[in-house]
CSV table of C-alpha atoms in Angstrom, one decimal:
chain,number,residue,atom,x,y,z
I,125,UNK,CA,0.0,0.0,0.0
I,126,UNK,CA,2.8,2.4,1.1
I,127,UNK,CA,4.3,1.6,-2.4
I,128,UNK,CA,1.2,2.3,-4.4
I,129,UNK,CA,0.7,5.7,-2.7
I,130,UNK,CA,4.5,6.2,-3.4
I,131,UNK,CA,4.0,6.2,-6.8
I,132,UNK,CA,0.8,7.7,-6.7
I,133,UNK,CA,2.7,10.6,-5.6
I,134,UNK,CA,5.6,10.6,-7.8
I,135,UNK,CA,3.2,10.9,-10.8
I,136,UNK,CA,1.3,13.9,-9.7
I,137,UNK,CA,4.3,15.3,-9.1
I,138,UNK,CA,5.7,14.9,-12.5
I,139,UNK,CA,2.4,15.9,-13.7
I,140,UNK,CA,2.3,19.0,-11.7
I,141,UNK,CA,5.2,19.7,-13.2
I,142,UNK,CA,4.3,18.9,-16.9
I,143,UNK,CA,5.0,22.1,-19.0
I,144,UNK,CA,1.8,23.5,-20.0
I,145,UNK,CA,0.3,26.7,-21.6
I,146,UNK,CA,0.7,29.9,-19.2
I,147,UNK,CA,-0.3,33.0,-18.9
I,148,UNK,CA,1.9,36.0,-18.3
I,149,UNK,CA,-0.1,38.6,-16.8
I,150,UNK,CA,1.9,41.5,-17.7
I,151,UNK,CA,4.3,42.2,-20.2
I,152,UNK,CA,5.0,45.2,-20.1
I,153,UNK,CA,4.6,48.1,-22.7
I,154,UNK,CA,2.4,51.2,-23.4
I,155,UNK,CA,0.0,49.8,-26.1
I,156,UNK,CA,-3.4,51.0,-25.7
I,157,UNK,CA,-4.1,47.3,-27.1
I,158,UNK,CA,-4.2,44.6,-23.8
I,159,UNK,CA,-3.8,41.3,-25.8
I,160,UNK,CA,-3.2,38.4,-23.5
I,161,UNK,CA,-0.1,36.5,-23.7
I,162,UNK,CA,0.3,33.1,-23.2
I,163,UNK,CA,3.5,31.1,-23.2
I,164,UNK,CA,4.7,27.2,-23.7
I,165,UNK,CA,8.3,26.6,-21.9
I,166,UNK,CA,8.9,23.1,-23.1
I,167,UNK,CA,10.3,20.6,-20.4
I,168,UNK,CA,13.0,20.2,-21.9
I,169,UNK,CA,14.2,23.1,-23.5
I,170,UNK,CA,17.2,23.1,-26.1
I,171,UNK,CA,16.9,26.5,-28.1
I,172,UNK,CA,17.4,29.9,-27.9
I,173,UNK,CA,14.3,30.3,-30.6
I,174,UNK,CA,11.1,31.4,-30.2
I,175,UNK,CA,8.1,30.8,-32.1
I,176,UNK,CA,5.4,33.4,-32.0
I,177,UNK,CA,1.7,31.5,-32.9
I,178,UNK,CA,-1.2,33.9,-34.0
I,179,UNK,CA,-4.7,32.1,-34.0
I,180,UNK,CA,-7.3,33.0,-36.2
I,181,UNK,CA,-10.6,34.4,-36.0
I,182,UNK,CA,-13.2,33.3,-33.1
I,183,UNK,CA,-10.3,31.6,-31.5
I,184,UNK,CA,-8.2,32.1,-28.7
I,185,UNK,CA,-4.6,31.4,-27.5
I,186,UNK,CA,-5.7,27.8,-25.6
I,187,UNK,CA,-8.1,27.0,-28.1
I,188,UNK,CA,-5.7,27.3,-31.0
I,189,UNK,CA,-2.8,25.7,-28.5
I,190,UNK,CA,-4.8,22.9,-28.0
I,191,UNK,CA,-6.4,22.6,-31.4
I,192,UNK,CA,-4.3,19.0,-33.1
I,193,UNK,CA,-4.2,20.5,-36.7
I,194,UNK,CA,-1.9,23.5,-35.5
I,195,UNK,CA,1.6,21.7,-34.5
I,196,UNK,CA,3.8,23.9,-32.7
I,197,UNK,CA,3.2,22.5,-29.1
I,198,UNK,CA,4.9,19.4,-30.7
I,199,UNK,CA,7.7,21.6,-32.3
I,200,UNK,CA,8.2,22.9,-29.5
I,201,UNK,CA,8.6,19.5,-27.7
I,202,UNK,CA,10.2,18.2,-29.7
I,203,UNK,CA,12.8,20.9,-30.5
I,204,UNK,CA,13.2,22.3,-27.4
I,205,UNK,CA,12.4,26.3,-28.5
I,206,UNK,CA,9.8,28.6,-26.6
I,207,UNK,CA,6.5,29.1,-28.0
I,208,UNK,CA,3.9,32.6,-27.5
I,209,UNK,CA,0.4,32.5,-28.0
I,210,UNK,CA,-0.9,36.1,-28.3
I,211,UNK,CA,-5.3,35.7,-27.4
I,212,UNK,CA,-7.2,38.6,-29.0
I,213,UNK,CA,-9.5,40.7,-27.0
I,214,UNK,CA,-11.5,41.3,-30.2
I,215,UNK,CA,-13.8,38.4,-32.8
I,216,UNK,CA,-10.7,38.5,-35.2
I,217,UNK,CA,-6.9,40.5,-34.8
I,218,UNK,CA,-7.2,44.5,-35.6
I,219,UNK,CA,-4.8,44.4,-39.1
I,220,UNK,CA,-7.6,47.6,-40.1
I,221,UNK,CA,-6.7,50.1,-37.8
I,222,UNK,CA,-3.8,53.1,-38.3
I,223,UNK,CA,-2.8,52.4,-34.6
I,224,UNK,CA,-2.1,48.7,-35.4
I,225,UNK,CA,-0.8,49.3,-38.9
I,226,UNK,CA,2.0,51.8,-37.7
I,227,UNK,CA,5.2,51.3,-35.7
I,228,UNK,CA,4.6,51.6,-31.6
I,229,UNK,CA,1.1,52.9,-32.6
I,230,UNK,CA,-0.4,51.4,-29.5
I,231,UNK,CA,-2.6,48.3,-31.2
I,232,UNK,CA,-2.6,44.9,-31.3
I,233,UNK,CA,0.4,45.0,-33.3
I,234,UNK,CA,2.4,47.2,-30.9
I,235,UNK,CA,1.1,45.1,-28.2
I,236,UNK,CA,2.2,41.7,-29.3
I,237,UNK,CA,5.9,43.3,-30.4
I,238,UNK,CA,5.8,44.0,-26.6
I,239,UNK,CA,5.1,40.4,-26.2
I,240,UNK,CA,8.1,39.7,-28.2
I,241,UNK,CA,10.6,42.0,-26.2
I,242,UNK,CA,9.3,40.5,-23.2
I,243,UNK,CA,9.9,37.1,-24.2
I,244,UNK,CA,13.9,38.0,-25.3
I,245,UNK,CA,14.3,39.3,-21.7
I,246,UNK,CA,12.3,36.6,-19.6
I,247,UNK,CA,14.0,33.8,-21.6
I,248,UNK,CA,17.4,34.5,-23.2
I,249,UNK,CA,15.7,34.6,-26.4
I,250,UNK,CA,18.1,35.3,-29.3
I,251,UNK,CA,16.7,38.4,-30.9
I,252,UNK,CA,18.5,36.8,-34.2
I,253,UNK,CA,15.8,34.0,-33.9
I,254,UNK,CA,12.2,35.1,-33.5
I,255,UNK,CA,9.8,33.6,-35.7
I,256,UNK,CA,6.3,34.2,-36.5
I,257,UNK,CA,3.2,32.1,-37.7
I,258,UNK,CA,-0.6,32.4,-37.8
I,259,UNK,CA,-3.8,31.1,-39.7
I,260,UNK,CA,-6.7,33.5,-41.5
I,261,UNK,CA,-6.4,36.5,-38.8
I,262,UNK,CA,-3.3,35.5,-37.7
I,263,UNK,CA,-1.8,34.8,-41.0
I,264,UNK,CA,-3.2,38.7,-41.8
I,265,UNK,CA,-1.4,39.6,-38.1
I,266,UNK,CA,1.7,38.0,-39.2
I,267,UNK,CA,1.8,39.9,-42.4
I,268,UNK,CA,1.7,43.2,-40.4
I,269,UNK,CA,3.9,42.5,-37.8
I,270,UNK,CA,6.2,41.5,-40.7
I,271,UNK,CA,5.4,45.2,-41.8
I,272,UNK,CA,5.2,47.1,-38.4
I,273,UNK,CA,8.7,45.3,-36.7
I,274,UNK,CA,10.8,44.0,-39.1
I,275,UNK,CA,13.6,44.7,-36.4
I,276,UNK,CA,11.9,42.1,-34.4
I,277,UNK,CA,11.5,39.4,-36.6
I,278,UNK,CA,14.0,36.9,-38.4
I,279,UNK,CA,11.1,35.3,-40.5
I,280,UNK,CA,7.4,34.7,-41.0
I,281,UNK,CA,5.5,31.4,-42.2
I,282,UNK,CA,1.7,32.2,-42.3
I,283,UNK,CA,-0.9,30.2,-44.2
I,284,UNK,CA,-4.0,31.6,-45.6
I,285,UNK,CA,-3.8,35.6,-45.5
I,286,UNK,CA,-3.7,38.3,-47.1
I,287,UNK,CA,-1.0,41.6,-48.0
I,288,UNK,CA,0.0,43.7,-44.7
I,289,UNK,CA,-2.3,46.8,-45.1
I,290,UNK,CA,-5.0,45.4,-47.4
I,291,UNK,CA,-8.1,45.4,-44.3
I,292,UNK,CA,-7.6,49.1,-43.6
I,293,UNK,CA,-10.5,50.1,-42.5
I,294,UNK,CA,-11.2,54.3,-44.1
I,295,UNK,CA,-12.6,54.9,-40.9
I,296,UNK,CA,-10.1,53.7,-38.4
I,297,UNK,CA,-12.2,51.2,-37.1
I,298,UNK,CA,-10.6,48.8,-34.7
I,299,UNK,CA,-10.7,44.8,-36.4
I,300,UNK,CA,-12.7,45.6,-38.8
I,301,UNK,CA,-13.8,43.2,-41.8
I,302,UNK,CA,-13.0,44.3,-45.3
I,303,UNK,CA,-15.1,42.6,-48.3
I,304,UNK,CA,-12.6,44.3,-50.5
I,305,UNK,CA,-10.1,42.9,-49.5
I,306,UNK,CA,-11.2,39.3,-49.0
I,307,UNK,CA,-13.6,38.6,-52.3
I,308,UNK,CA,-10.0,39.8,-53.6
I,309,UNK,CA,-10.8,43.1,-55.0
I,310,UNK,CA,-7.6,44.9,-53.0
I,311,UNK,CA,-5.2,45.1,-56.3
I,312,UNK,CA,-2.5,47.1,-57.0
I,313,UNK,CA,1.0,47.5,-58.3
I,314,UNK,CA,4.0,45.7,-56.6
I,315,UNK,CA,5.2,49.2,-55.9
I,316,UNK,CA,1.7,50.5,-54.2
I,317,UNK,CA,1.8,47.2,-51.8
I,318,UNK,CA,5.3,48.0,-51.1
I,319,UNK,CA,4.8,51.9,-49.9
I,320,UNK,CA,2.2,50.4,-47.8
I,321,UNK,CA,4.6,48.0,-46.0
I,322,UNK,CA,7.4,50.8,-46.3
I,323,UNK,CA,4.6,53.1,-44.4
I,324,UNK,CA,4.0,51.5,-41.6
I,325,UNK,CA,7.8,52.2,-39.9
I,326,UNK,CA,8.9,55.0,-42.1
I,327,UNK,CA,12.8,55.7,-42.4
I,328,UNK,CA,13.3,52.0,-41.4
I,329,UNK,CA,16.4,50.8,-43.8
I,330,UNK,CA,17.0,47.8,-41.5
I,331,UNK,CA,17.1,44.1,-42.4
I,332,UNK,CA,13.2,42.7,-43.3
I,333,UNK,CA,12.2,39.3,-42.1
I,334,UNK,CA,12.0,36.3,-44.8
I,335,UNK,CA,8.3,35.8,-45.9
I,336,UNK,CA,6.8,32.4,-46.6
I,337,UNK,CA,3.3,32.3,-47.2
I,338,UNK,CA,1.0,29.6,-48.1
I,339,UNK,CA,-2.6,30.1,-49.6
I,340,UNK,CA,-5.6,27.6,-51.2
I,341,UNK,CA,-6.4,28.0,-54.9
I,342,UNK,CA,-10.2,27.2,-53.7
I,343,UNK,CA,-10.1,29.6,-50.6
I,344,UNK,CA,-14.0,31.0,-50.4
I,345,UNK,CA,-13.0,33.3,-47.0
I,346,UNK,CA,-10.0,34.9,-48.3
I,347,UNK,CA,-9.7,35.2,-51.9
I,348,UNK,CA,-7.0,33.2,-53.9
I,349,UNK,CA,-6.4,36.7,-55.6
I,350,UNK,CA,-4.7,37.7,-52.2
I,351,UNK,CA,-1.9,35.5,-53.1
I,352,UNK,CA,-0.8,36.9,-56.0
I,353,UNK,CA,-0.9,40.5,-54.1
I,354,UNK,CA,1.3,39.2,-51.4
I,355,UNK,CA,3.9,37.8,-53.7
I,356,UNK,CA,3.8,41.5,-55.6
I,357,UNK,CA,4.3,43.0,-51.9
I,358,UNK,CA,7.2,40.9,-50.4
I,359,UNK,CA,9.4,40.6,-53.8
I,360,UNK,CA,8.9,44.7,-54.7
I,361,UNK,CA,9.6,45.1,-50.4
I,362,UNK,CA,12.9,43.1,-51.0
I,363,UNK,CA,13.5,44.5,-54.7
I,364,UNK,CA,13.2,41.1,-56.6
I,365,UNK,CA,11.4,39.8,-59.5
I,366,UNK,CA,7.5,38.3,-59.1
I,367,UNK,CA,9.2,35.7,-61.7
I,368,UNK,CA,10.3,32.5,-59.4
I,369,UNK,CA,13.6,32.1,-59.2
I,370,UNK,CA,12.6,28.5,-59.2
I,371,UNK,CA,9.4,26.8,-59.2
I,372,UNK,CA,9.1,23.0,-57.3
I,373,UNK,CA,5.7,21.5,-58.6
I,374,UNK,CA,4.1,18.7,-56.2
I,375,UNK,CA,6.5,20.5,-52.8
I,376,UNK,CA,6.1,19.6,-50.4
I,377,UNK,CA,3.4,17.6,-51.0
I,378,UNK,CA,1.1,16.2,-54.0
I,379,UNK,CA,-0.5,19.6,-56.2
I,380,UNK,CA,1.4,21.9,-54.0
I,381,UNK,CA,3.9,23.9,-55.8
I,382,UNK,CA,6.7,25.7,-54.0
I,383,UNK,CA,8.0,29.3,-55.4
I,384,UNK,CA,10.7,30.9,-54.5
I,385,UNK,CA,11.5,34.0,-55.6
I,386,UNK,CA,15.7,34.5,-54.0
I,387,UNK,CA,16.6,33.6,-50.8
I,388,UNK,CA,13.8,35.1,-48.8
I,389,UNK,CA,10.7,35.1,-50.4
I,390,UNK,CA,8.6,32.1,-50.6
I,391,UNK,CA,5.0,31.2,-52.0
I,392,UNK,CA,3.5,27.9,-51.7
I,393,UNK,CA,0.6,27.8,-53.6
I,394,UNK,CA,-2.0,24.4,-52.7
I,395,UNK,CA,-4.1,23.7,-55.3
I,396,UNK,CA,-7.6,21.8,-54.4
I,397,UNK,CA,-7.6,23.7,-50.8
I,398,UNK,CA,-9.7,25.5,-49.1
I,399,UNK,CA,-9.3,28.2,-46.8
I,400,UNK,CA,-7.9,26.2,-44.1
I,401,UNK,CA,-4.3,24.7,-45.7
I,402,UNK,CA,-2.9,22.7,-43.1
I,403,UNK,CA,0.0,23.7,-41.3
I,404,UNK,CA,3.5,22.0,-42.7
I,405,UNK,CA,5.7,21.9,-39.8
I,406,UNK,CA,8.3,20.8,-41.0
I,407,UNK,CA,8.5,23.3,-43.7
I,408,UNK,CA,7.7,26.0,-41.7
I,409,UNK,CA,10.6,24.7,-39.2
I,410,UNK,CA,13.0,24.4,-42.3
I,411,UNK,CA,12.3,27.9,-42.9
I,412,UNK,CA,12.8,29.2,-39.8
I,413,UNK,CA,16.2,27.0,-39.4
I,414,UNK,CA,15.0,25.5,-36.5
């Protein structure tokens, strides 16, 4: 009997100390926007890397932590690197307003970058190796943080958005929903989408984070059309040609193609998919160089 309560013991103590999903009650910052943040600290943790995970719209930071088709719990296990789940306050993530779309304007954006510093401090984070993903919303918040603080970002893997800047909302309202931009109306030259990204941290000349972004040719949410404007966007942003430097048909899976366009652009374009593409861990961890 003595033994069984022994172990009995010994396994709620391992489980009490099981590395689970926390929440860091503040982080610090001035931004008007209070996001919560959320952080995984694997058990056994190998990497200086963090991994920034965005969830989507209607979601939150457990729900999308917890949901089995987003994998970066198990990266993160299994690799050893810190993950943050930013939970929105609002439906979807404010990529409409001009406080989120500008540099330490005081939205979401500005709050999650202060997510981001935090993280560097708390946990030795090399600033060299901060990496951002996200889904719908969070693919769109990716996109803008990509945009907002590029001198907080090494690269960006986000699956099923849309160009930084193409929700703006005319009237500066806070997450809100733009048919334009999603029935894939939002066009422009790779030059316009540029300025926008060039806009939202004026006089920055710094290093920009590598892009990879994937989108479904079937998407009925967020219009295929979006990934043609994103590709226009990142390669005019890094000065390249929208002509793939090479082109990988069936990568890195069956009626996927893969485009690069130089070292730090990337399209993968899934053809057959809806609005959901499933996230490719492994790909997105090859990006990252984790």
């Amino acid at each position: 009997m003595m033994f069984h309560n022994l172990v009995t013991v010994l396994m709620l103590g391992s489980a009490a100390f099981a590395a689970q999903l926390t929440q860091v009650p503040n982080y610090g910052g001035n931004a008007r926007a209070k996001p919560q943040m959320w952080v995984y600290k694997p058990d056994n943790l190998k990497s200086d890397a963090l991994v920034v995970a965005i969830h989507s719209c209607q979601s939150s930071a457990q729900k999308y932590f917890q949901n089995a088709k987003i994998p970066w719990k198990q990266g993160s296990d299994r690799k050893g690197y810190i993950t943050v789940w930013p939970s929105s306050t609002t439906e979807c993530w404010d990529v409409s307003s001009k406080a989120s779309l500008s540099h330490d304007g005081g939205g979401d954006s500005n709050a999650i970058a202060n997510m981001i510093k935090y993280a560097i401090a708390q946990y030795k984070i090399d600033p060299g190796r901060v990496f951002v993903t996200g889904g719908s919303s969070g693919a769109m918040m990716s996109n803008v943080l990509a945009a907002t603080y590029p001198d907080l970002i090494t690269a960006v893997s986000l699956y099923s958005g849309v160009p930084a800047g193409c929700f703006v909302s005319s009237s500066g309202q806070v997450a809100a929903w733009n048919n334009t931009c999603s029935g894939g109306q939002s066009t422009a030259t790779a030059q316009k989408w540029g300025d926008v990204v060039r806009s939202m941290y004026p006089g920055y000349n710094g290093t920009r984070p590598r892009m990879q972004f994937w989108h479904g040719s079937t998407d009925s949410t967020l219009s295929p059309n979006n990934y043609r404007e994103t590709v226009k966007q990142w390669t005019n942003v890094f000065g390249v040609s929208e002509t793939p430097t090479s082109s990988k048909p069936d990568t890195p899976e069956r009626n996927y193609r893969t485009d690069d366009f130089g070292p730090n652009v990337q399209g993968i374009w899934a053809q057959g998919v809806g609005h959901s593409v499933p996230s490719h861990l492994d790909q997105s961890e090859a990006w990252f160089g984790l």
